[in-house]
Amino acid sequence: MSRRFPLLLSAALATAALGVVPAAQAAPVSASPVAAASGSQPYASYWYPSTILNWDPATDPDARFNRSRVPLQPRTSDPALAANPNAHAGEGKIASLVSFAPTSNNPSQGSADPNYYAFGYWQYVDKLVFWGGSAGEGLILAPNPTVIDAAHRNGVKVYGTVFFPPTAYGGRLQWVRDFVQKSGDRYPVADKLAQAAQYYGFDGWFINQETGGGDSGLATELQKLMQYTKAQSGTDFMWYDAMTTSGAVDWQNALTPANSPFLQDGPKRTSDSMFLNFGWTPDGLDSSRTLARQLGRSEYELYSGIDTEANGYNTSVDWNTLFPSGQPHTTSLGLYRPEWTWKSATDRADFYAKDARYWVGANNDPSNTDLSSSWPGLAGYVAESSPVTAKPFVTNFNTGQGDFYNAAGTRVATGGWNNLSLQDVPPTYRWVVNSTGSKLSPSVDFTDAYQGGSSLRLTGTLDAANTVRLYETSLPVAANTKLDLVVKTPTAGPTKLKAALSFTDSPGSFTTVDVGDDSGTGWERHTLDLSPYAGRTISQLALQADGTDPAYDLRVGQVAVHDGAMETPAAPSGLTVLGASDVTAGVSQSLRLSWTAAPGGNVHHYEVYRRNADGSRTFLGATPNDAYFVGKLDRAGTEAATTLDVEAVSTTYGRSTAASTTVSWTGTPPTSTNLALNRPATASGQCNANEGPAKAVNGSVSGGNSDKWCTLTSSKWIEVDLGSAKKLNKFVVKHAQAGGESASYNTRDFSIQVRSNTTDPWTTVATVTGNTAGTTTHPVNTTARYVRLVVTKPTQNSDPAARIYEFEAWGA
């Protein structure tokens, strides 16, 4: 990255990727998409200074879908509970500048793609900047509501971005002048910035002014605009070290008299913090600290930047200047583009490994970092903070992404998704395990869940007590306080699990409460009475596995600390279809829905379902908001109408009755046929000569055990060439039971992949875990020539053979 334009590259590349005309030649357009009364995809808002003046949430059809409903939570950080002995609480903090998606076409409420930057180390972050903006799209970018929801749930402030690029990259000085234009004693653009932050529910703005050619008068107006906005609304600002008081763009790499009025102007507080450019030095940071104190400001309101966009944790950083050993931190830390861990990853497992390496170090343990390493992990310097300060506290270990969706242990949707609005507060300590023997391995498990798409899994050799520290908390215990644990074990019997609690009067000492036995192998709730500890305050929430087991394997689907019984919320009302658009005419639609929020204030989120003919329901999505976009509602056969339900889920995960409405279908759906029938098929192998892949595409299951594809290979897959790219609307897989074999041989875990050319990567369109059915149907909306079934767990038991009687790909 060029040091001349330190924060520019990503925006410039986004402009180039869009193929836009350089901004010096292009007329500014309204960058906030206008959707009529339709079911089209809503997007996060972005503007130019001139177009934001025309923005009104009452007339912007996307605005309602961009609101965050999660308030900023208070946090606790007890120095005595810091995982790492070198980490400091109450000193240097971390600001993170993250590009979650392009400036334009950024879906408001998640999507059906599980590949997403589902950030999970909020405990180390103080502020998150929703990074973006470009000359060709828009300069002012409001944060996505899902990111606001997740950040606020973790006590992290969120800022939108105002980006003025250098002229070489399309910047116009007139845009800066438009930004500070006045009407009497008002700054109209500033009023809109405050209105957007208030309406959408975020906290402030990051101002990145890199357009050259300005003068001292323009610089003064920018200072006054921030001062005005703070006086009017209290909106936060973070200023980037680029423009100086002379109006020139001249990165100081420090707080100096040339840029300090953008932080503090005499008695006037201009901005709340400053992001110092990447070229800082020991002397520069030392003088920055001194000047900040002279101005009556904390040195920890200065965030010294490091650029990790290109190299992630391979970036060279002078850690000892920022965080000198045995001394107070010099300043706070500003991270530029930590999502490198996701963008450079080969798959989700690789992302989680890289993200752990970035945040907690090579040992995947924040208590055990190597400060001699070139990248020890940020947990080695900055102590954790926790938002777990009030009851009820409930976590399902849901990361905000997954390959399916479970509700109260029941599979209600298959297929990938992301939605950070549904992310639970991640564990404070990922992962700290104390044991005198072998240590268990905690992990986020995406193969099973009680609620959402993931759970906590503990595996390994159990030969001594293992205490797995999970959350720092500040939870007072009352006479009716209970602790619920929802767990799943491979066999019925002792869970060998205890809840482990420490209290503020002895925060380093754990008291345990035995969970007891499981009666089966499904999800089971164990409710523990905490009344013996009434009057005390829980400071740590942990789990302890104790006993002997050479292959311990336990999943935790929910942990809840609450007073009294689980609350059943009131129902929402007035469910309305605001608009609908065809995805495939007569076959599928996208929808914009709204409803009136349930009274009572105890709703965590709302879940949207479609009713099925067999009485079951299919999950379509969820949000804390009172409006939701359904990306795809599939018509079931030739049904004339589909009933939709929206139910409130309380903060303790009780469920309301549903508000309902219907969606009508018109026209006759196109005839769909099995396009895989008798097409060429190949496979990883076959059990014998009579069980080749052709048997899975012959349209028959009547030939008994000889009418199937079977394989014992370690990697199990079957691929079908449809001859040309075809529009597909569903896959049907007929497993062992469909051919007359035992249901215990039905495929348990599998995925379906597609591609149009042999040189293309495979795209997963359906992922199934925990299947028990003999025939499964998987609606899709895709186009492909090659289709593939990948079996990862072939049976319900330990039998190693995959048995597929038919693999059907249906389309018009």
Tab-separated table of C-alpha atoms in Angstrom, residues 602-751:
chain	number	residue	atom	x	y	z
A	602	ASN	CA	-38.389	-8.186	26.218
A	603	VAL	CA	-37.978	-9.312	22.588
A	604	HIS	CA	-34.546	-10.478	21.451
A	605	HIS	CA	-35.541	-10.972	17.809
A	606	TYR	CA	-38.353	-11.994	15.474
A	607	GLU	CA	-38.328	-15.174	13.384
A	608	VAL	CA	-40.021	-15.449	9.981
A	609	TYR	CA	-41.425	-18.789	8.770
A	610	ARG	CA	-43.465	-20.241	5.938
A	611	ARG	CA	-46.070	-22.875	6.716
A	612	ASN	CA	-45.806	-26.158	4.846
A	613	ALA	CA	-48.590	-28.478	3.733
A	614	ASP	CA	-47.491	-31.203	6.161
A	615	GLY	CA	-47.863	-28.875	9.153
A	616	SER	CA	-44.157	-28.146	9.509
A	617	ARG	CA	-42.576	-24.733	9.060
A	618	THR	CA	-39.504	-23.545	7.179
A	619	PHE	CA	-37.371	-20.755	8.634
A	620	LEU	CA	-36.934	-17.783	6.277
A	621	GLY	CA	-34.887	-15.428	8.453
A	622	ALA	CA	-34.802	-13.328	11.594
A	623	THR	CA	-34.127	-9.791	12.797
A	624	PRO	CA	-34.424	-7.615	15.925
A	625	ASN	CA	-36.091	-5.047	13.632
A	626	ASP	CA	-39.772	-4.682	12.723
A	627	ALA	CA	-39.132	-5.190	9.004
A	628	TYR	CA	-37.399	-7.997	7.138
A	629	PHE	CA	-36.394	-8.859	3.592
A	630	VAL	CA	-37.023	-12.459	2.504
A	631	GLY	CA	-34.611	-13.169	-0.317
A	632	LYS	CA	-36.454	-16.178	-1.679
A	633	LEU	CA	-39.842	-17.719	-0.908
A	634	ASP	CA	-40.335	-20.934	-2.880
A	635	ARG	CA	-43.741	-22.021	-4.127
A	636	ALA	CA	-44.641	-25.543	-3.056
A	637	GLY	CA	-45.975	-27.289	-6.134
A	638	THR	CA	-48.993	-25.456	-7.512
A	639	GLU	CA	-50.196	-23.941	-4.223
A	640	ALA	CA	-52.287	-20.807	-4.719
A	641	ALA	CA	-51.040	-19.062	-1.588
A	642	THR	CA	-48.400	-19.433	1.111
A	643	THR	CA	-48.970	-18.535	4.749
A	644	LEU	CA	-46.187	-16.647	6.515
A	645	ASP	CA	-45.715	-16.438	10.291
A	646	VAL	CA	-43.675	-14.006	12.356
A	647	GLU	CA	-43.139	-14.804	16.016
A	648	ALA	CA	-41.334	-12.911	18.752
A	649	VAL	CA	-38.502	-14.636	20.616
A	650	SER	CA	-37.901	-13.277	24.106
A	651	THR	CA	-34.564	-12.495	25.716
A	652	THR	CA	-34.855	-15.885	27.448
A	653	TYR	CA	-35.918	-17.555	24.174
A	654	GLY	CA	-39.554	-18.059	24.955
A	655	ARG	CA	-41.764	-17.810	21.872
A	656	SER	CA	-44.930	-15.855	21.204
A	657	THR	CA	-47.911	-16.841	19.160
A	658	ALA	CA	-47.460	-15.853	15.531
A	659	ALA	CA	-48.695	-12.967	13.452
A	660	SER	CA	-49.673	-14.327	10.049
A	661	THR	CA	-50.371	-13.251	6.503
A	662	THR	CA	-50.616	-14.898	3.100
A	663	VAL	CA	-48.729	-14.437	-0.155
A	664	SER	CA	-50.625	-15.237	-3.345
A	665	TRP	CA	-49.171	-16.994	-6.378
A	666	THR	CA	-50.238	-16.334	-9.946
A	667	GLY	CA	-49.679	-18.273	-13.132
A	668	THR	CA	-48.768	-21.885	-13.671
A	669	PRO	CA	-45.264	-22.798	-12.570
A	670	PRO	CA	-43.034	-24.017	-15.408
A	671	THR	CA	-42.865	-27.775	-15.801
A	672	SER	CA	-39.907	-29.122	-13.888
A	673	THR	CA	-38.143	-32.341	-14.821
A	674	ASN	CA	-35.297	-34.404	-13.451
A	675	LEU	CA	-32.432	-33.135	-15.618
A	676	ALA	CA	-29.995	-35.648	-14.107
A	677	LEU	CA	-32.004	-38.627	-15.390
A	678	ASN	CA	-29.717	-40.985	-17.328
A	679	ARG	CA	-27.011	-38.334	-17.652
A	680	PRO	CA	-23.314	-39.312	-17.455
A	681	ALA	CA	-22.272	-39.792	-13.839
A	682	THR	CA	-18.904	-40.324	-12.193
A	683	ALA	CA	-18.043	-41.051	-8.594
A	684	SER	CA	-15.245	-41.426	-6.072
A	685	GLY	CA	-15.642	-45.193	-6.265
A	686	GLN	CA	-18.172	-48.020	-5.964
A	687	CYS	CA	-18.670	-50.925	-3.600
A	688	ASN	CA	-18.934	-53.475	-6.412
A	689	ALA	CA	-19.548	-53.709	-10.157
A	690	ASN	CA	-23.348	-53.551	-9.750
A	691	GLU	CA	-23.343	-50.372	-7.620
A	692	GLY	CA	-21.828	-47.768	-9.922
A	693	PRO	CA	-22.857	-44.087	-10.196
A	694	ALA	CA	-25.204	-44.735	-13.135
A	695	LYS	CA	-27.564	-46.493	-10.699
A	696	ALA	CA	-28.148	-43.141	-8.931
A	697	VAL	CA	-29.437	-41.447	-12.106
A	698	ASN	CA	-31.511	-44.251	-13.690
A	699	GLY	CA	-34.833	-43.050	-12.278
A	700	SER	CA	-35.478	-46.217	-10.342
A	701	VAL	CA	-35.323	-47.517	-6.786
A	702	SER	CA	-37.257	-50.693	-7.527
A	703	GLY	CA	-34.267	-52.908	-8.085
A	704	GLY	CA	-33.669	-53.481	-4.414
A	705	ASN	CA	-30.200	-53.267	-2.980
A	706	SER	CA	-28.636	-53.519	-6.447
A	707	ASP	CA	-30.338	-50.298	-7.648
A	708	LYS	CA	-28.043	-47.874	-5.866
A	709	TRP	CA	-24.679	-46.178	-5.982
A	710	CYS	CA	-22.539	-47.342	-3.095
A	711	THR	CA	-18.995	-46.424	-2.106
A	712	LEU	CA	-16.555	-47.101	0.705
A	713	THR	CA	-13.936	-44.560	-0.367
A	714	SER	CA	-12.655	-42.140	2.268
A	715	SER	CA	-13.831	-39.231	0.120
A	716	LYS	CA	-17.369	-39.933	-1.070
A	717	TRP	CA	-18.901	-38.045	-4.019
A	718	ILE	CA	-20.964	-38.493	-7.130
A	719	GLU	CA	-20.974	-36.010	-10.025
A	720	VAL	CA	-23.470	-35.655	-12.903
A	721	ASP	CA	-22.952	-33.792	-16.183
A	722	LEU	CA	-26.271	-32.243	-17.287
A	723	GLY	CA	-24.869	-31.581	-20.785
A	724	SER	CA	-25.234	-27.794	-20.665
A	725	ALA	CA	-25.911	-25.140	-18.074
A	726	LYS	CA	-29.474	-25.584	-16.844
A	727	LYS	CA	-31.720	-23.559	-14.559
A	728	LEU	CA	-32.258	-25.665	-11.414
A	729	ASN	CA	-34.921	-25.239	-8.750
A	730	LYS	CA	-34.421	-28.250	-6.492
A	731	PHE	CA	-32.428	-31.384	-5.784
A	732	VAL	CA	-33.928	-34.623	-4.505
A	733	VAL	CA	-31.769	-37.271	-2.855
A	734	LYS	CA	-33.136	-40.759	-2.216
A	735	HIS	CA	-31.195	-42.458	0.534
A	736	ALA	CA	-31.034	-46.063	1.768
A	737	GLN	CA	-34.538	-46.219	3.221
A	738	ALA	CA	-36.050	-45.127	-0.121
A	739	GLY	CA	-34.625	-48.333	-1.592
A	740	GLY	CA	-35.958	-50.555	1.152
A	741	GLU	CA	-32.913	-50.630	3.412
A	742	SER	CA	-32.770	-49.790	7.104
A	743	ALA	CA	-33.243	-46.138	8.075
A	744	SER	CA	-29.987	-46.462	10.020
A	745	TYR	CA	-28.221	-46.383	6.634
A	746	ASN	CA	-29.741	-43.055	5.554
A	747	THR	CA	-27.086	-40.443	4.799
A	748	ARG	CA	-26.572	-38.259	7.859
A	749	ASP	CA	-24.349	-35.402	6.620
A	750	PHE	CA	-23.895	-34.261	3.015
A	751	SER	CA	-23.691	-31.252	0.730
